[in-house]
DNA sequence: ATGAAAGCGCTAACAC
DNA sequence: GTGTTAGCGCTTTCAT
């Protein structure tokens, strides 16, 4: 195991010796240069240069206790939605002269726990996390120890944790209503594990929209649980569905995110060419940048990724240790494109009234 | 400025007091549990639980000097190519029980410098960086101070810095030769700043391929310098080109990455619909996941992103402080799709002989 | 098996 | 203006 012992680096003591001053003076040059006589300051700076001295941030932080680093734990760094969120976070943080360190949990609770601990040990001032598992207890524990925590893309189950999220039930309902209005009476939902709250909520929204229409969700909605929420996962799942259907694949598919939808399209094209692809109505989620650029432009539920990140960082920065938690909820929006509009199908209008939830 | 003073957390001393033992024993429970009598160990563990004590990683590292954190500074976290690289890094690191902290420089030298320093101060064992500016001197300085550095996606200009890269000149040549074989005698290259080595090299490769064909690069190759290397940048640049051309847009376009190519397609479609879009031959770079899924499937130069990240992390972990630098160079590969094959154009075969460089 | 004490590199009083 | 010194939270000899 290639652990490493940091080699000996120059320290304030070395610099002090080299410059013929005391460590206190070196520290002053570093932190309050104006209090040091120009001549000595010059000597110290020369010594710093000479030894290529870089202050040890750990020691400094250990002593001074001031920090400007924020950690973020995202679900999947390869999902453009999350990188867009990260960008929003960075924008806000940079404006406040803080810096962001990123990690990707891949919905693996062990990884999430590891990064949680790592960031806490590294002494971040706060943590932005998109929780994969439902268990927020470790997060509350971290917060109790003085690390500011903001939940991202997850309405906080425990109200003492601040959060920024999108109304996922509304989003699911938006997507379902769209397909129902187009006349579909059987909806296949390619979902993720219900331990991810977004997944559970979107399903709920879908079922509610169906019920609102006077239909029986148990009959109308078929849920398929994927384990990997990316193009590969969508591809495999759709492949199985087509195989199992004896040539009659689902007519209308809802996907828990756009990556999965891309996979669905890939599978359809592979198995039945453009003919098959254009015969199934498909709705994605997130409205990632390239959704409109696809061979089959993707109808999708838009979430304001950038704003979400920005706002989350905002909450984190604004929040003093003892203050009450805040919750920001954005509303999703349906963007209709070709993928849901099968040629020859009646079209009843794309929009929709306001959501139930 | 919402800097923060870390609130008081439980320390080993607190735990020791609570358990009625000495700090040394607490430390032993933490690091060498087997040397502690079961009874006392239980008491200490209870106290840890009680106080919800989390060891301060900074202090630990300060004292012990062992670290398992690696930092990576990428150019653009929104570019799927880089996130794929990051994934490769993580895979390798996780296998070695190390953890990755990510940052995105956005080709801003100031940001790059900031993160460089931040990571060094936080005491990472090593740094993987995709350098934006050409100046590697700061990186060499960091390395001299004992932080292992591996350059990513950039053949090291200074040979004492290990590196993992792809032969970018070869990649540029591959793309150019493809278009030349299709009969184009005017190539427009949407490039980035030459301070990014990849950009300079790809241009060089393109020019060499043109020269090899007995043509004059100065006549054949037109370079357009973008500042933002994403879809937005490509869109704007192509828009300008079409505007300026008086209705005769470039026939053959090379893009410095796939995101730019997506932008190009977007602009073409907006300005002249599918007709215009299918009239210009376009080649991207990176072969990102969705390249094949686009409305106009993208011909692209493939780089083995995942392997690159994996290999880079490998180098970092393997490298002892004093050992000589290593350089790994991957070869790119051309993936031909519809975007470069304008209907009605003669096609001379897609492949190509081995590159010049 | 456990405790006492030194020290990692730095900052912040406080003295001179 | 500059030096001295205590101590941040932890690990690690070295005694006991």
PDB file of N, CA, C and O (backbone and C1' of nucleotides) in Angstrom, chain D residues 2-16:
ATOM      1  P    DT D   2      11.307  44.563  12.502  1.00  0.00           P
ATOM      2  O5'  DT D   2      11.391  43.513  13.678  1.00  0.00           O
ATOM      3  C5'  DT D   2      12.530  43.559  14.552  1.00  0.00           C
ATOM      4  C4'  DT D   2      12.316  42.658  15.735  1.00  0.00           C
ATOM      5  C3'  DT D   2      12.156  41.166  15.399  1.00  0.00           C
ATOM      6  O3'  DT D   2      13.331  40.518  15.844  1.00  0.00           O
ATOM      7  C1'  DT D   2      10.688  41.884  17.136  1.00  0.00           C
ATOM      8  P    DG D   3      13.505  38.994  15.742  1.00  0.00           P
ATOM      9  O5'  DG D   3      13.168  38.571  17.238  1.00  0.00           O
ATOM     10  C5'  DG D   3      13.976  39.073  18.289  1.00  0.00           C
ATOM     11  C4'  DG D   3      13.533  38.497  19.617  1.00  0.00           C
ATOM     12  C3'  DG D   3      13.473  36.963  19.652  1.00  0.00           C
ATOM     13  O3'  DG D   3      13.998  36.512  20.894  1.00  0.00           O
ATOM     14  C1'  DG D   3      11.344  37.857  20.193  1.00  0.00           C
ATOM     15  P    DT D   4      14.220  35.021  21.193  1.00  0.00           P
ATOM     16  O5'  DT D   4      13.216  34.698  22.378  1.00  0.00           O
ATOM     17  C5'  DT D   4      12.540  35.757  23.054  1.00  0.00           C
ATOM     18  C4'  DT D   4      11.562  35.168  24.072  1.00  0.00           C
ATOM     19  C3'  DT D   4      11.552  33.654  24.211  1.00  0.00           C
ATOM     20  O3'  DT D   4      11.271  33.350  25.564  1.00  0.00           O
ATOM     21  C1'  DT D   4       9.423  34.367  23.441  1.00  0.00           C
ATOM     22  P    DT D   5      11.215  31.858  26.086  1.00  0.00           P
ATOM     23  O5'  DT D   5       9.665  31.543  25.956  1.00  0.00           O
ATOM     24  C5'  DT D   5       8.742  32.338  26.717  1.00  0.00           C
ATOM     25  C4'  DT D   5       7.315  31.868  26.434  1.00  0.00           C
ATOM     26  C3'  DT D   5       7.156  30.337  26.465  1.00  0.00           C
ATOM     27  O3'  DT D   5       5.962  30.067  27.171  1.00  0.00           O
ATOM     28  C1'  DT D   5       6.233  31.195  24.482  1.00  0.00           C
ATOM     29  P    DA D   6       5.808  28.699  27.917  1.00  0.00           P
ATOM     30  O5'  DA D   6       4.230  28.499  27.865  1.00  0.00           O
ATOM     31  C5'  DA D   6       3.390  29.633  28.029  1.00  0.00           C
ATOM     32  C4'  DA D   6       2.117  29.441  27.217  1.00  0.00           C
ATOM     33  C3'  DA D   6       1.539  28.017  27.271  1.00  0.00           C
ATOM     34  O3'  DA D   6       0.137  28.140  27.368  1.00  0.00           O
ATOM     35  C1'  DA D   6       1.947  28.599  25.029  1.00  0.00           C
ATOM     36  P    DG D   7      -0.726  26.899  27.773  1.00  0.00           P
ATOM     37  O5'  DG D   7      -1.251  26.414  26.350  1.00  0.00           O
ATOM     38  C5'  DG D   7      -2.133  27.254  25.617  1.00  0.00           C
ATOM     39  C4'  DG D   7      -2.344  26.648  24.257  1.00  0.00           C
ATOM     40  C3'  DG D   7      -2.640  25.136  24.280  1.00  0.00           C
ATOM     41  O3'  DG D   7      -3.669  24.890  23.344  1.00  0.00           O
ATOM     42  C1'  DG D   7      -0.928  25.582  22.803  1.00  0.00           C
ATOM     43  P    DC D   8      -4.854  23.976  23.686  1.00  0.00           P
ATOM     44  O5'  DC D   8      -5.555  23.720  22.282  1.00  0.00           O
ATOM     45  C5'  DC D   8      -6.079  24.787  21.498  1.00  0.00           C
ATOM     46  C4'  DC D   8      -5.946  24.411  20.034  1.00  0.00           C
ATOM     47  C3'  DC D   8      -6.123  22.922  19.788  1.00  0.00           C
ATOM     48  O3'  DC D   8      -7.476  22.683  19.397  1.00  0.00           O
ATOM     49  C1'  DC D   8      -4.229  23.827  18.602  1.00  0.00           C
ATOM     50  P    DG D   9      -8.360  21.666  20.177  1.00  0.00           P
ATOM     51  O5'  DG D   9      -7.867  20.268  19.606  1.00  0.00           O
ATOM     52  C5'  DG D   9      -8.064  19.978  18.234  1.00  0.00           C
ATOM     53  C4'  DG D   9      -7.286  18.726  17.887  1.00  0.00           C
ATOM     54  C3'  DG D   9      -7.587  17.520  18.779  1.00  0.00           C
ATOM     55  O3'  DG D   9      -7.882  16.427  17.937  1.00  0.00           O
ATOM     56  C1'  DG D   9      -5.264  17.890  18.664  1.00  0.00           C
ATOM     57  P    DC D  10      -8.117  14.980  18.489  1.00  0.00           P
ATOM     58  O5'  DC D  10      -6.708  14.300  18.194  1.00  0.00           O
ATOM     59  C5'  DC D  10      -6.346  14.054  16.844  1.00  0.00           C
ATOM     60  C4'  DC D  10      -4.858  13.833  16.738  1.00  0.00           C
ATOM     61  C3'  DC D  10      -4.354  12.511  17.281  1.00  0.00           C
ATOM     62  O3'  DC D  10      -4.353  11.560  16.207  1.00  0.00           O
ATOM     63  C1'  DC D  10      -2.895  14.346  17.806  1.00  0.00           C
ATOM     64  P    DT D  11      -4.070  10.061  16.552  1.00  0.00           P
ATOM     65  O5'  DT D  11      -2.483  10.028  16.644  1.00  0.00           O
ATOM     66  C5'  DT D  11      -1.723  10.249  15.462  1.00  0.00           C
ATOM     67  C4'  DT D  11      -0.255  10.175  15.800  1.00  0.00           C
ATOM     68  C3'  DT D  11       0.250   8.787  16.191  1.00  0.00           C
ATOM     69  O3'  DT D  11       1.484   8.618  15.525  1.00  0.00           O
ATOM     70  C1'  DT D  11       0.829  10.338  17.858  1.00  0.00           C
ATOM     71  P    DT D  12       2.094   7.183  15.350  1.00  0.00           P
ATOM     72  O5'  DT D  12       3.346   7.237  16.326  1.00  0.00           O
ATOM     73  C5'  DT D  12       4.104   8.447  16.390  1.00  0.00           C
ATOM     74  C4'  DT D  12       5.049   8.386  17.571  1.00  0.00           C
ATOM     75  C3'  DT D  12       5.443   6.977  18.036  1.00  0.00           C
ATOM     76  O3'  DT D  12       6.827   6.975  18.291  1.00  0.00           O
ATOM     77  C1'  DT D  12       4.634   8.214  19.841  1.00  0.00           C
ATOM     78  P    DT D  13       7.690   5.709  17.977  1.00  0.00           P
ATOM     79  O5'  DT D  13       7.654   4.915  19.337  1.00  0.00           O
ATOM     80  C5'  DT D  13       8.838   4.611  20.040  1.00  0.00           C
ATOM     81  C4'  DT D  13       9.489   5.847  20.654  1.00  0.00           C
ATOM     82  C3'  DT D  13      10.318   5.487  21.863  1.00  0.00           C
ATOM     83  O3'  DT D  13      11.547   6.201  21.896  1.00  0.00           O
ATOM     84  C1'  DT D  13       8.578   6.989  22.492  1.00  0.00           C
ATOM     85  P    DC D  14      12.764   5.643  22.762  1.00  0.00           P
ATOM     86  O5'  DC D  14      12.215   5.811  24.253  1.00  0.00           O
ATOM     87  C5'  DC D  14      12.106   7.124  24.812  1.00  0.00           C
ATOM     88  C4'  DC D  14      11.539   7.023  26.212  1.00  0.00           C
ATOM     89  C3'  DC D  14      12.087   5.840  27.018  1.00  0.00           C
ATOM     90  O3'  DC D  14      12.480   6.311  28.288  1.00  0.00           O
ATOM     91  C1'  DC D  14       9.727   5.851  27.063  1.00  0.00           C
ATOM     92  P    DA D  15      13.590   5.438  29.093  1.00  0.00           P
ATOM     93  O5'  DA D  15      12.979   5.533  30.557  1.00  0.00           O
ATOM     94  C5'  DA D  15      11.763   4.929  30.768  1.00  0.00           C
ATOM     95  C4'  DA D  15      10.896   5.747  31.725  1.00  0.00           C
ATOM     96  C3'  DA D  15      10.718   5.035  33.063  1.00  0.00           C
ATOM     97  O3'  DA D  15      10.431   5.950  34.103  1.00  0.00           O
ATOM     98  C1'  DA D  15       8.731   4.873  31.724  1.00  0.00           C
ATOM     99  P    DT D  16      10.556   5.392  35.581  1.00  0.00           P
ATOM    100  O5'  DT D  16       9.201   4.620  35.846  1.00  0.00           O
ATOM    101  C5'  DT D  16       8.002   5.363  36.038  1.00  0.00           C
ATOM    102  C4'  DT D  16       6.822   4.417  36.013  1.00  0.00           C
ATOM    103  C3'  DT D  16       6.910   3.280  37.044  1.00  0.00           C
ATOM    104  O3'  DT D  16       5.864   3.426  38.000  1.00  0.00           O
ATOM    105  C1'  DT D  16       6.136   2.520  34.933  1.00  0.00           C
TER     106       DT D  16
END
